């Protein structure tokens, strides 16, 4: 079985995709807290779930599932013995990402 390279993992892994999506879309904490604390008016009464609430719940669950996948990806990377060339590629990508973030923060 051929192992995927570190370069491939940095570009295509669920770990990277999860964080890219989280950076672009973000997470609205106020909305999450509001949905978590909303209760039906009367105990035992059933309230119809609005589609936006359902959509947000699905999105939060998807983020959770993606994060679990991210954890598995990190564990796999840490557990695998990278070839020197793959390790260099990984380190270069980390440095590039770090420099890009520093430049964005400086602006």
PDB file of C-alpha atoms in Angstrom:
ATOM      1  CA  UNK A   1       0.000   0.000   0.000  1.00  0.00           C
ATOM      2  CA  UNK A   2       1.403   3.376  -1.005  1.00  0.00           C
ATOM      3  CA  UNK A   3       1.365   6.029   1.698  1.00  0.00           C
ATOM      4  CA  UNK A   4       0.279   9.555   0.834  1.00  0.00           C
ATOM      5  CA  UNK A   5       2.918  12.269   1.100  1.00  0.00           C
ATOM      6  CA  UNK A   6       2.926  14.993   3.735  1.00  0.00           C
ATOM      7  CA  UNK A   7       2.417  17.552   0.960  1.00  0.00           C
ATOM      8  CA  UNK A   8      -0.763  15.784  -0.103  1.00  0.00           C
ATOM      9  CA  UNK A   9      -1.935  15.644   3.510  1.00  0.00           C
ATOM     10  CA  UNK A  10      -1.429  19.391   3.941  1.00  0.00           C
ATOM     11  CA  UNK A  11      -3.407  20.189   0.805  1.00  0.00           C
ATOM     12  CA  UNK A  12      -6.151  17.551   0.848  1.00  0.00           C
ATOM     13  CA  UNK A  13      -6.626  16.170   4.342  1.00  0.00           C
ATOM     14  CA  UNK A  14      -9.851  16.675   6.243  1.00  0.00           C
ATOM     15  CA  UNK A  15      -7.781  18.374   8.945  1.00  0.00           C
ATOM     16  CA  UNK A  16      -6.726  21.190   6.613  1.00  0.00           C
ATOM     17  CA  UNK A  17     -10.142  21.457   4.982  1.00  0.00           C
ATOM     18  CA  UNK A  18     -11.819  21.718   8.406  1.00  0.00           C
ATOM     19  CA  UNK A  19      -9.615  24.625   9.478  1.00  0.00           C
ATOM     20  CA  UNK A  20      -9.894  26.425   6.141  1.00  0.00           C
ATOM     21  CA  UNK A  21     -13.681  26.204   6.384  1.00  0.00           C
ATOM     22  CA  UNK A  22     -13.625  27.359   9.999  1.00  0.00           C
ATOM     23  CA  UNK A  23     -11.412  30.355   9.077  1.00  0.00           C
ATOM     24  CA  UNK A  24     -13.667  31.462   6.215  1.00  0.00           C
ATOM     25  CA  UNK A  25     -17.097  30.779   7.717  1.00  0.00           C
ATOM     26  CA  UNK A  26     -16.357  31.145  11.414  1.00  0.00           C
ATOM     27  CA  UNK A  27     -18.622  30.049  14.213  1.00  0.00           C
ATOM     28  CA  UNK A  28     -21.316  32.314  15.695  1.00  0.00           C
ATOM     29  CA  UNK A  29     -21.071  31.590  19.422  1.00  0.00           C
ATOM     30  CA  UNK A  30     -24.043  33.778  20.326  1.00  0.00           C
ATOM     31  CA  UNK A  31     -26.280  31.761  18.013  1.00  0.00           C
ATOM     32  CA  UNK A  32     -24.976  28.452  19.406  1.00  0.00           C
ATOM     33  CA  UNK A  33     -25.577  29.587  22.999  1.00  0.00           C
ATOM     34  CA  UNK A  34     -29.025  30.922  22.141  1.00  0.00           C
ATOM     35  CA  UNK A  35     -30.082  27.655  20.554  1.00  0.00           C
ATOM     36  CA  UNK A  36     -28.648  25.609  23.404  1.00  0.00           C
ATOM     37  CA  UNK A  37     -30.523  27.592  26.056  1.00  0.00           C
ATOM     38  CA  UNK A  38     -33.894  27.913  24.278  1.00  0.00           C
ATOM     39  CA  UNK A  39     -36.550  25.772  25.912  1.00  0.00           C
ATOM     40  CA  UNK A  40     -40.207  25.137  25.078  1.00  0.00           C
ATOM     41  CA  UNK A  41     -42.651  27.494  26.811  1.00  0.00           C
ATOM     42  CA  UNK A  42     -44.307  24.727  28.867  1.00  0.00           C
ATOM     43  CA  UNK A  43     -42.631  21.603  30.183  1.00  0.00           C
ATOM     44  CA  UNK A  44     -43.572  18.698  27.984  1.00  0.00           C
ATOM     45  CA  UNK A  45     -44.793  20.886  25.125  1.00  0.00           C
ATOM     46  CA  UNK A  46     -43.372  20.242  21.710  1.00  0.00           C
ATOM     47  CA  UNK A  47     -42.251  23.139  19.605  1.00  0.00           C
ATOM     48  CA  UNK A  48     -41.611  22.831  15.896  1.00  0.00           C
ATOM     49  CA  UNK A  49     -37.962  23.184  15.067  1.00  0.00           C
ATOM     50  CA  UNK A  50     -37.295  26.014  12.704  1.00  0.00           C
ATOM     51  CA  UNK A  51     -35.266  24.997   9.685  1.00  0.00           C
ATOM     52  CA  UNK A  52     -32.527  27.490  10.597  1.00  0.00           C
ATOM     53  CA  UNK A  53     -32.095  25.787  13.991  1.00  0.00           C
ATOM     54  CA  UNK A  54     -31.902  22.398  12.332  1.00  0.00           C
ATOM     55  CA  UNK A  55     -29.404  23.729   9.811  1.00  0.00           C
ATOM     56  CA  UNK A  56     -27.236  25.153  12.600  1.00  0.00           C
ATOM     57  CA  UNK A  57     -27.381  21.888  14.511  1.00  0.00           C
ATOM     58  CA  UNK A  58     -26.311  19.990  11.428  1.00  0.00           C
ATOM     59  CA  UNK A  59     -23.483  22.473  10.879  1.00  0.00           C
ATOM     60  CA  UNK A  60     -22.278  22.114  14.482  1.00  0.00           C
ATOM     61  CA  UNK A  61     -22.421  18.340  14.203  1.00  0.00           C
ATOM     62  CA  UNK A  62     -20.479  18.485  10.942  1.00  0.00           C
ATOM     63  CA  UNK A  63     -17.822  20.646  12.611  1.00  0.00           C
ATOM     64  CA  UNK A  64     -17.617  18.124  15.453  1.00  0.00           C
ATOM     65  CA  UNK A  65     -17.253  15.205  13.026  1.00  0.00           C
ATOM     66  CA  UNK A  66     -14.640  17.131  11.035  1.00  0.00           C
ATOM     67  CA  UNK A  67     -12.723  17.873  14.224  1.00  0.00           C
ATOM     68  CA  UNK A  68     -12.711  14.187  15.169  1.00  0.00           C
ATOM     69  CA  UNK A  69     -11.313  13.481  11.708  1.00  0.00           C
ATOM     70  CA  UNK A  70      -8.724  16.224  12.266  1.00  0.00           C
ATOM     71  CA  UNK A  71      -7.636  14.506  15.472  1.00  0.00           C
ATOM     72  CA  UNK A  72      -7.222  11.215  13.609  1.00  0.00           C
ATOM     73  CA  UNK A  73      -5.191  12.968  10.890  1.00  0.00           C
ATOM     74  CA  UNK A  74      -2.862  14.554  13.435  1.00  0.00           C
ATOM     75  CA  UNK A  75      -2.462  11.235  15.223  1.00  0.00           C
ATOM     76  CA  UNK A  76      -1.653   9.538  11.922  1.00  0.00           C
ATOM     77  CA  UNK A  77       0.923  12.179  11.037  1.00  0.00           C
ATOM     78  CA  UNK A  78       2.532  11.926  14.460  1.00  0.00           C
ATOM     79  CA  UNK A  79       2.526   8.136  14.391  1.00  0.00           C
ATOM     80  CA  UNK A  80       3.927   7.790  10.889  1.00  0.00           C
ATOM     81  CA  UNK A  81       7.586   7.924  10.100  1.00  0.00           C
ATOM     82  CA  UNK A  82       7.937  10.608   7.457  1.00  0.00           C
ATOM     83  CA  UNK A  83      10.604  10.391   4.821  1.00  0.00           C
ATOM     84  CA  UNK A  84      13.154  13.253   5.043  1.00  0.00           C
ATOM     85  CA  UNK A  85      11.781  14.849   1.868  1.00  0.00           C
ATOM     86  CA  UNK A  86       8.209  14.644   3.220  1.00  0.00           C
ATOM     87  CA  UNK A  87       9.311  16.120   6.527  1.00  0.00           C
ATOM     88  CA  UNK A  88      10.975  19.027   4.705  1.00  0.00           C
ATOM     89  CA  UNK A  89       7.782  19.619   2.723  1.00  0.00           C
ATOM     90  CA  UNK A  90       5.704  19.564   5.903  1.00  0.00           C
ATOM     91  CA  UNK A  91       8.002  22.020   7.665  1.00  0.00           C
ATOM     92  CA  UNK A  92       8.082  24.356   4.646  1.00  0.00           C
ATOM     93  CA  UNK A  93       4.281  24.440   4.522  1.00  0.00           C
ATOM     94  CA  UNK A  94       4.072  25.153   8.248  1.00  0.00           C
ATOM     95  CA  UNK A  95       6.582  28.013   7.927  1.00  0.00           C
ATOM     96  CA  UNK A  96       4.699  29.466   4.918  1.00  0.00           C
ATOM     97  CA  UNK A  97       1.393  29.303   6.782  1.00  0.00           C
ATOM     98  CA  UNK A  98       2.944  30.920   9.855  1.00  0.00           C
ATOM     99  CA  UNK A  99       4.494  33.733   7.801  1.00  0.00           C
ATOM    100  CA  UNK A 100       1.210  34.354   5.968  1.00  0.00           C
ATOM    101  CA  UNK A 101      -0.674  34.595   9.267  1.00  0.00           C
ATOM    102  CA  UNK A 102       1.929  36.976  10.713  1.00  0.00           C
ATOM    103  CA  UNK A 103       1.685  39.219   7.638  1.00  0.00           C
ATOM    104  CA  UNK A 104      -2.123  39.248   7.873  1.00  0.00           C
ATOM    105  CA  UNK A 105      -1.961  40.095  11.573  1.00  0.00           C
ATOM    106  CA  UNK A 106       0.483  42.939  10.875  1.00  0.00           C
ATOM    107  CA  UNK A 107      -1.941  44.556   8.406  1.00  0.00           C
TER     108      UNK A 107
END
